[in-house]
mmCIF file of C-alpha atoms in Angstrom:
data_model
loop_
_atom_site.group_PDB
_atom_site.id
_atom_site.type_symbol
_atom_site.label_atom_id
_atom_site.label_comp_id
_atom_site.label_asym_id
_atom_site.label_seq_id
_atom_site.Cartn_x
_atom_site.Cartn_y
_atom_site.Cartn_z
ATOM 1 C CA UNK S 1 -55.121 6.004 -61.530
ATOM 2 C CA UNK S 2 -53.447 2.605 -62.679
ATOM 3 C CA UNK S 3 -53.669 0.170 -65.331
ATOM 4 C CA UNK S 4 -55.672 -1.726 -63.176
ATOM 5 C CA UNK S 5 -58.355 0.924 -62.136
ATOM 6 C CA UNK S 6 -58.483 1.823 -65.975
ATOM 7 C CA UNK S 7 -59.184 -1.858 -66.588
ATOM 8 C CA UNK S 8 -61.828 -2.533 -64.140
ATOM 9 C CA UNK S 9 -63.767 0.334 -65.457
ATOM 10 C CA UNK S 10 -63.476 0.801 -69.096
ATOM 11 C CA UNK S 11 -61.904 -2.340 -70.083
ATOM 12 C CA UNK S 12 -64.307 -3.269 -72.849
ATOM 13 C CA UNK S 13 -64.285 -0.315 -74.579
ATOM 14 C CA UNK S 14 -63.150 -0.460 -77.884
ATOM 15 C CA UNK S 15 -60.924 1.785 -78.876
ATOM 16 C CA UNK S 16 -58.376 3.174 -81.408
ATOM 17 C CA UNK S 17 -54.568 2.435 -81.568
ATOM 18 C CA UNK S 18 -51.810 2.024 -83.568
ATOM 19 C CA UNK S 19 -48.911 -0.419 -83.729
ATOM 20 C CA UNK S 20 -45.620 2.134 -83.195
ATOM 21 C CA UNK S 21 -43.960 -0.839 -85.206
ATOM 22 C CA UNK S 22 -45.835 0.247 -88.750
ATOM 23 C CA UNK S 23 -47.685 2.622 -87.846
ATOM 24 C CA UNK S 24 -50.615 1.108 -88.966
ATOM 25 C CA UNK S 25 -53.923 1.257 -86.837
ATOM 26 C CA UNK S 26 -55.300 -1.519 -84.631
ATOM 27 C CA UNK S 27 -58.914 -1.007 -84.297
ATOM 28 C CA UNK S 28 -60.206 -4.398 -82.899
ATOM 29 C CA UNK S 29 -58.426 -4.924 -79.554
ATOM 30 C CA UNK S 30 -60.181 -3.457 -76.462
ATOM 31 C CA UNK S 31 -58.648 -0.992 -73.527
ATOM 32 C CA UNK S 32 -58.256 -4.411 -71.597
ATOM 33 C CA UNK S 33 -56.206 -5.640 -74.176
ATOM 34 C CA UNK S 34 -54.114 -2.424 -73.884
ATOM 35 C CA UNK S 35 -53.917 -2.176 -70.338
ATOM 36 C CA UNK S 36 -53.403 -5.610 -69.497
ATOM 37 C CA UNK S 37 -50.151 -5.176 -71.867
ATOM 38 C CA UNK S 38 -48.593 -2.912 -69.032
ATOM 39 C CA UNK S 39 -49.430 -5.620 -66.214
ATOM 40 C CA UNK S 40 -48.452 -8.859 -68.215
ATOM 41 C CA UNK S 41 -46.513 -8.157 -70.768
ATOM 42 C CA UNK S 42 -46.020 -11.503 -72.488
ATOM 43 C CA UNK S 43 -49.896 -11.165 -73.031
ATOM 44 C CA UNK S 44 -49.554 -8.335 -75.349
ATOM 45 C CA UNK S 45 -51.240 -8.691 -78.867
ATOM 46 C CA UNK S 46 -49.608 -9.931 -82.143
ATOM 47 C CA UNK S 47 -50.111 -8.598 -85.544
ATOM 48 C CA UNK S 48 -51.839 -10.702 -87.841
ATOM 49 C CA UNK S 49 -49.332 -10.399 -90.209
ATOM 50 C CA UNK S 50 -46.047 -10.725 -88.586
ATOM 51 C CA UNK S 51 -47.045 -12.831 -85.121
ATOM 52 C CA UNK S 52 -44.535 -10.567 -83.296
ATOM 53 C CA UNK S 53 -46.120 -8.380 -80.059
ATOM 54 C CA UNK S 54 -47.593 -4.723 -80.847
ATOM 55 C CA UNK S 55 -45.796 -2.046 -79.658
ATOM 56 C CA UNK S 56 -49.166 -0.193 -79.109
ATOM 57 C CA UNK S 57 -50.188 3.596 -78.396
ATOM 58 C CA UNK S 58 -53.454 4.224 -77.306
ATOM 59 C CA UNK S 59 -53.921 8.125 -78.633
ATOM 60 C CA UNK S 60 -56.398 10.576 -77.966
ATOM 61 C CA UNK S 61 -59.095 8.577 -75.404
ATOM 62 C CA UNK S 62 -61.365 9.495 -74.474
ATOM 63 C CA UNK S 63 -61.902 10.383 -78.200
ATOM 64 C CA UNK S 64 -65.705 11.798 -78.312
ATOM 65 C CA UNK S 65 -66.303 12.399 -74.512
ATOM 66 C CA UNK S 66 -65.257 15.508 -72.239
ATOM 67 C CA UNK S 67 -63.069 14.038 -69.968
ATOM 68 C CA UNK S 68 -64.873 15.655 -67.056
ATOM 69 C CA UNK S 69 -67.649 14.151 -68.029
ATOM 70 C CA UNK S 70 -66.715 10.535 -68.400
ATOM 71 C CA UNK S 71 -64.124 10.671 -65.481
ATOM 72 C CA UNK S 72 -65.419 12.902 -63.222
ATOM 73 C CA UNK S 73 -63.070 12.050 -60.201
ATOM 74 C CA UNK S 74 -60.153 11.530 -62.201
ATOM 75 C CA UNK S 75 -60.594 15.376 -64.116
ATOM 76 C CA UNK S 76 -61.070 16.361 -60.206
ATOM 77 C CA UNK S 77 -57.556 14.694 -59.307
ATOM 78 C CA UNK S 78 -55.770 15.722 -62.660
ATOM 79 C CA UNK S 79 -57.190 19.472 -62.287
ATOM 80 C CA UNK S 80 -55.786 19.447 -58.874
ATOM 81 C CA UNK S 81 -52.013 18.711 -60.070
ATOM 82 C CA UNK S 82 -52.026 20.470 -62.764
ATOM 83 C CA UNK S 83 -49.605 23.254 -62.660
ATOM 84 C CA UNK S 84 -50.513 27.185 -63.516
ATOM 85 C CA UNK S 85 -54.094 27.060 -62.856
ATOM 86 C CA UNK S 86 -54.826 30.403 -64.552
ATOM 87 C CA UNK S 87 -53.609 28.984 -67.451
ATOM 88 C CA UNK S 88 -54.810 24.900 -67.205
ATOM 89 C CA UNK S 89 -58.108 25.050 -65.796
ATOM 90 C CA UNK S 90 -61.016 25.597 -67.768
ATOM 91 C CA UNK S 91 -61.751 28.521 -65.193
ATOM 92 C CA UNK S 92 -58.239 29.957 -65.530
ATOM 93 C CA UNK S 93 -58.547 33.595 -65.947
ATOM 94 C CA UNK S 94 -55.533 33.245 -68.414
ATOM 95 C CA UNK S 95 -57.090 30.536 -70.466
ATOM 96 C CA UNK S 96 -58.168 31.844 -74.038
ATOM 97 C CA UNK S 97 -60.841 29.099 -74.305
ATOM 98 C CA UNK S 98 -62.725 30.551 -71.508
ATOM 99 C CA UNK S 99 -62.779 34.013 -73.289
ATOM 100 C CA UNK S 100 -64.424 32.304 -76.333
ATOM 101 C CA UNK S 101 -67.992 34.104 -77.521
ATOM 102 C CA UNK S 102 -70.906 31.659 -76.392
ATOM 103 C CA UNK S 103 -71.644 31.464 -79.764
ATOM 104 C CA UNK S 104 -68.560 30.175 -81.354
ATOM 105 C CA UNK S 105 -68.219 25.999 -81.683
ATOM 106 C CA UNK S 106 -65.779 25.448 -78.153
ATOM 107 C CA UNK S 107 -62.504 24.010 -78.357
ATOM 108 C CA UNK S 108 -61.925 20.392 -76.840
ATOM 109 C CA UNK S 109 -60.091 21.218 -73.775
ATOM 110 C CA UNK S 110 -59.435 17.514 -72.850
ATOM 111 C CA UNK S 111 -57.597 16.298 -71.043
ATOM 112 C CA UNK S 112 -56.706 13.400 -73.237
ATOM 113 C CA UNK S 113 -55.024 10.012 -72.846
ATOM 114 C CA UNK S 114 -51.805 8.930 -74.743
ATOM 115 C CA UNK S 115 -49.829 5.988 -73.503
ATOM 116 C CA UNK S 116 -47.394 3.810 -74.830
ATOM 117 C CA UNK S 117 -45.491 0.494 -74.250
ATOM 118 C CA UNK S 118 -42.808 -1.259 -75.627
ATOM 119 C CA UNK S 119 -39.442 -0.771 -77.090
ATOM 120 C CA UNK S 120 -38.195 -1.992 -80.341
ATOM 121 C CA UNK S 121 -35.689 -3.972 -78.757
ATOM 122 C CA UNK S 122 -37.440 -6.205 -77.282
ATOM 123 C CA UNK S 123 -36.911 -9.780 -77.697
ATOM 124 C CA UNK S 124 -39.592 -12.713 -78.364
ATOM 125 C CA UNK S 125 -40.952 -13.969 -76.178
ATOM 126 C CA UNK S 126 -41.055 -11.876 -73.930
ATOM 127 C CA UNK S 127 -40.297 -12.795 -70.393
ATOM 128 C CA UNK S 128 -43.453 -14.445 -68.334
ATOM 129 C CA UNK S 129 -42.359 -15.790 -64.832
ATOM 130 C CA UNK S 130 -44.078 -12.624 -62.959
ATOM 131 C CA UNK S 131 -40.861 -10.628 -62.321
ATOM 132 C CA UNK S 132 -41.448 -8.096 -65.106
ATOM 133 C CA UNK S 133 -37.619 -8.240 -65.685
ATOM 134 C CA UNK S 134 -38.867 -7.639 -69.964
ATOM 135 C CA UNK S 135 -41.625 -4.990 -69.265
ATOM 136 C CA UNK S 136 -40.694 -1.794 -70.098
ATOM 137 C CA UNK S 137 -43.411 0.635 -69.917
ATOM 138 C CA UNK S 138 -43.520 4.214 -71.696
ATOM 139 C CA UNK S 139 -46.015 6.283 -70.663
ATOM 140 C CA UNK S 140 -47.032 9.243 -72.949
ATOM 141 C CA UNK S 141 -45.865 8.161 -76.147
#
């Protein structure tokens, strides 16, 4: 449950995300890429057009995968700090989803991933000794 778990596992996954800057998306880099942003922030990526860092947001991941499914042990943890179980778990007996007709197309429950980092004033470059003193970290964006 870290950026560096996340990174071991599904770091070359590509995935979508979009530059908080413009708002545009950024559909080359991999998780690595975004991950290894939170650790070592002076290796965050640069737009093509302007050269200055990304302020990135990774939205909606896993975007075509049930959660529980891809990240079995992590749904396992999340599930178990989730507050209101009768209403958060899938089981919840005050969920609607699990009152849905067997029949009907099911709703994507998630959970899903949105992070964040970076803060428009931020300076180039940004600070690389290994204190961190310039990474500041959003989660949930």
């Amino acid at each position: 449950w870290g950026p560096h778990g996340f990174l071991e596992r599904f770091g070359a996954e590509q995935v979508n995300m979009i530059d908080c800057r413009d708002g545009k998306s950024v559909h080359w880099l991999t998780l690595a890429h975004f991950f290894a942003g939170y650790t070592k922030p002076w290796t965050r990526a640069k737009c093509p057009d302007t050269f200055r860092r990304m302020m990135l947001k990774l939205k909606d991941w896993p975007p075509n995968t049930d959660f529980r499914d891809k990240m079995p042990e992590y749904f396992d943890d999340l599930m178990e700090a989730l507050p209101f179980p009768q209403y958060t778990h899938r089981d919840g007996v005050l969920n609607l989803a699990r009152h849905f007709p067997p029949d009907c197309v099911p709703p994507d429950l998630g959970p899903k991933m949105y992070a964040a980092y970076g803060c428009i004033e931020e300076t180039e470059p940004l600070d690389h000794d290994g204190d961190g003193a310039a990474a500041e970290v959003a989660a949930g964006a």
